[in-house]
């Protein structure tokens, strides 16, 4: 890591220490970097990268979860869906979300996917774990969060599945 990268990482860590609940988009904006770059500079314990080529296998595993939160942010809206994810399939150049009995539908333009990150970072004072999907330009495409129960606590089976999936991509030192 060069001096500029080290400086960015240190500034990001300082901002997290001041307020660990800050949104990534806010942190990235303050540092003048893309949101995906902000994830890259997070402490290693908070993030794990996965190859964009593994999108389908990651999505298929998440579609087995009892409940997830799907979030897509556009310039004019924050869209959230809480429930079971459709398994989806490729067709017409997109990944199509369509499954009987599951209300989430649509089309994901996966050819624009640049990076995937497993992220464990507090959100509004609560433990939070997600899979973040970014464009090749480092902009957010959508995110999948570990589902919560009626008590607003993380669902244990979903958390366990998330942790096992993330562990596949963690690099262990020799």
Short mmCIF file of C-alpha atoms in Angstrom, two decimals:
data_model
loop_
_atom_site.label_atom_id
_atom_site.label_comp_id
_atom_site.label_asym_id
_atom_site.label_seq_id
_atom_site.Cartn_x
_atom_site.Cartn_y
_atom_site.Cartn_z
CA UNK A 1 0.00 0.00 0.00
CA UNK A 2 1.48 3.37 -0.99
CA UNK A 3 1.48 6.53 1.17
CA UNK A 4 -1.75 7.93 -0.32
CA UNK A 5 -3.60 4.64 0.23
CA UNK A 6 -2.27 4.41 3.79
CA UNK A 7 -3.47 7.98 4.43
CA UNK A 8 -6.95 7.21 3.08
CA UNK A 9 -7.17 4.07 5.23
CA UNK A 10 -6.09 6.03 8.33
CA UNK A 11 -8.58 8.85 7.66
CA UNK A 12 -11.37 6.32 7.11
CA UNK A 13 -10.49 4.49 10.32
CA UNK A 14 -10.51 7.80 12.23
CA UNK A 15 -13.99 8.61 10.91
CA UNK A 16 -15.23 5.13 11.87
CA UNK A 17 -13.74 5.50 15.35
CA UNK A 18 -15.58 8.81 15.73
CA UNK A 19 -18.88 7.25 14.64
CA UNK A 20 -18.96 3.55 13.68
CA UNK A 21 -22.54 3.91 12.39
CA UNK A 22 -21.68 6.27 9.53
CA UNK A 23 -23.04 5.17 6.17
CA UNK A 24 -20.44 4.10 3.60
CA UNK A 25 -21.79 6.59 1.09
CA UNK A 26 -21.17 9.40 3.59
CA UNK A 27 -17.64 8.19 4.35
CA UNK A 28 -16.80 7.84 0.66
CA UNK A 29 -18.13 11.33 -0.08
CA UNK A 30 -16.07 12.86 2.72
CA UNK A 31 -12.93 11.19 1.39
CA UNK A 32 -13.65 11.90 -2.28
CA UNK A 33 -13.58 8.24 -3.30
CA UNK A 34 -16.14 5.75 -4.63
CA UNK A 35 -18.15 3.67 -2.20
CA UNK A 36 -16.41 0.48 -3.37
CA UNK A 37 -13.05 2.13 -2.65
CA UNK A 38 -14.28 3.02 0.83
CA UNK A 39 -15.05 -0.67 1.43
CA UNK A 40 -11.56 -1.58 0.20
CA UNK A 41 -10.02 0.73 2.82
CA UNK A 42 -12.12 -0.58 5.71
CA UNK A 43 -10.32 -2.70 8.30
CA UNK A 44 -9.82 -6.28 7.13
CA UNK A 45 -12.13 -7.56 9.89
CA UNK A 46 -15.03 -5.59 8.37
CA UNK A 47 -14.78 -6.67 4.74
CA UNK A 48 -14.00 -9.63 2.52
CA UNK A 49 -13.90 -9.40 -1.29
CA UNK A 50 -15.40 -11.99 -3.60
CA UNK A 51 -14.88 -12.22 -7.38
CA UNK A 52 -17.67 -10.67 -9.46
CA UNK A 53 -17.66 -13.92 -11.46
CA UNK A 54 -19.07 -15.69 -8.39
CA UNK A 55 -22.27 -13.59 -8.43
CA UNK A 56 -24.61 -16.44 -9.34
CA UNK A 57 -23.31 -18.90 -6.73
CA UNK A 58 -23.44 -16.17 -4.05
CA UNK A 59 -26.99 -15.19 -5.08
CA UNK A 60 -28.13 -18.82 -5.12
CA UNK A 61 -26.84 -19.33 -1.58
CA UNK A 62 -28.55 -16.14 -0.38
CA UNK A 63 -31.80 -17.25 -2.04
CA UNK A 64 -31.84 -20.17 0.41
CA UNK A 65 -31.94 -17.78 3.38
CA UNK A 66 -35.17 -17.66 5.35
CA UNK A 67 -35.19 -13.86 5.08
CA UNK A 68 -32.95 -11.14 3.66
CA UNK A 69 -33.22 -7.43 3.06
CA UNK A 70 -32.59 -6.40 -0.55
CA UNK A 71 -31.72 -2.70 -0.89
CA UNK A 72 -31.25 -0.76 -4.12
CA UNK A 73 -30.43 2.95 -3.98
CA UNK A 74 -31.12 5.25 -6.91
CA UNK A 75 -30.66 9.03 -7.10
CA UNK A 76 -34.32 9.42 -6.17
CA UNK A 77 -35.20 6.45 -3.97
CA UNK A 78 -34.06 3.85 -1.48
CA UNK A 79 -35.92 0.63 -2.27
CA UNK A 80 -36.11 -2.11 0.34
CA UNK A 81 -37.58 -5.57 0.21
CA UNK A 82 -37.61 -7.89 3.23
CA UNK A 83 -38.32 -11.55 2.67
CA UNK A 84 -37.18 -14.59 0.78
CA UNK A 85 -35.12 -13.93 -2.36
CA UNK A 86 -36.02 -15.48 -5.71
CA UNK A 87 -33.47 -17.93 -7.09
CA UNK A 88 -33.30 -16.07 -10.42
CA UNK A 89 -31.85 -17.06 -13.77
CA UNK A 90 -29.87 -15.62 -16.66
CA UNK A 91 -31.66 -14.51 -19.81
CA UNK A 92 -31.63 -11.65 -22.32
CA UNK A 93 -28.31 -10.39 -20.95
CA UNK A 94 -29.58 -9.96 -17.39
CA UNK A 95 -30.11 -11.92 -14.20
CA UNK A 96 -33.87 -12.15 -13.89
CA UNK A 97 -35.57 -12.23 -10.51
CA UNK A 98 -38.72 -14.21 -10.92
CA UNK A 99 -40.03 -17.04 -8.79
CA UNK A 100 -43.54 -18.17 -7.99
CA UNK A 101 -44.68 -17.00 -4.56
CA UNK A 102 -41.85 -14.48 -4.04
CA UNK A 103 -42.86 -10.86 -4.62
CA UNK A 104 -39.38 -9.50 -5.39
CA UNK A 105 -38.97 -9.36 -9.15
CA UNK A 106 -36.99 -7.47 -11.73
CA UNK A 107 -33.81 -7.68 -13.72
CA UNK A 108 -30.24 -7.22 -12.50
CA UNK A 109 -27.72 -5.95 -15.06
CA UNK A 110 -24.91 -8.17 -13.88
CA UNK A 111 -22.69 -7.30 -16.86
CA UNK A 112 -22.16 -3.97 -15.03
CA UNK A 113 -21.02 -5.73 -11.83
CA UNK A 114 -17.47 -4.83 -10.89
CA UNK A 115 -17.02 -6.09 -7.35
CA UNK A 116 -18.68 -7.97 -4.51
CA UNK A 117 -17.87 -7.36 -0.87
CA UNK A 118 -18.99 -9.12 2.29
CA UNK A 119 -19.36 -6.39 4.86
CA UNK A 120 -19.73 -6.54 8.65
CA UNK A 121 -20.24 -3.02 9.95
CA UNK A 122 -22.60 -1.62 12.60
CA UNK A 123 -25.73 0.00 11.19
CA UNK A 124 -27.75 2.35 13.40
CA UNK A 125 -26.12 0.86 16.49
CA UNK A 126 -26.89 -2.76 15.62
CA UNK A 127 -24.71 -5.59 14.38
CA UNK A 128 -25.11 -5.79 10.61
CA UNK A 129 -23.83 -8.11 7.90
CA UNK A 130 -24.34 -7.68 4.18
CA UNK A 131 -23.16 -8.54 0.70
CA UNK A 132 -22.57 -5.36 -1.29
CA UNK A 133 -22.59 -5.36 -5.10
CA UNK A 134 -20.83 -2.49 -6.94
CA UNK A 135 -20.56 -1.43 -10.56
CA UNK A 136 -17.25 -1.38 -12.40
CA UNK A 137 -17.11 2.34 -11.52
CA UNK A 138 -17.45 1.59 -7.79
CA UNK A 139 -21.06 2.74 -7.47
CA UNK A 140 -23.59 0.71 -5.48
CA UNK A 141 -25.83 -1.60 -7.51
CA UNK A 142 -27.68 -3.27 -4.64
CA UNK A 143 -27.05 -5.01 -1.32
CA UNK A 144 -28.30 -8.07 0.51
CA UNK A 145 -28.48 -7.86 4.30
CA UNK A 146 -28.82 -10.76 6.72
CA UNK A 147 -32.49 -10.90 7.68
CA UNK A 148 -33.90 -9.98 11.05
CA UNK A 149 -36.73 -11.48 13.05
CA UNK A 150 -39.72 -9.77 14.63
CA UNK A 151 -37.47 -8.82 17.56
CA UNK A 152 -35.15 -6.96 15.11
CA UNK A 153 -32.33 -9.38 15.91
CA UNK A 154 -30.34 -11.16 13.20
CA UNK A 155 -31.83 -14.54 12.31
CA UNK A 156 -29.29 -17.11 13.63
CA UNK A 157 -29.60 -19.56 10.71
CA UNK A 158 -29.23 -16.78 8.15
CA UNK A 159 -26.24 -15.31 10.02
CA UNK A 160 -24.60 -18.74 10.13
CA UNK A 161 -25.14 -19.22 6.37
CA UNK A 162 -23.76 -15.72 5.68
CA UNK A 163 -20.66 -16.42 7.80
CA UNK A 164 -20.04 -19.74 6.06
CA UNK A 165 -20.40 -18.12 2.64
CA UNK A 166 -18.07 -15.27 3.60
CA UNK A 167 -15.53 -17.73 5.01
CA UNK A 168 -15.13 -19.24 1.52
CA UNK A 169 -13.52 -15.98 0.39
CA UNK A 170 -11.44 -15.10 3.43
CA UNK A 171 -7.71 -15.40 2.92
CA UNK A 172 -5.84 -16.98 5.77
CA UNK A 173 -2.26 -16.08 6.45
CA UNK A 174 0.27 -18.94 6.34
#
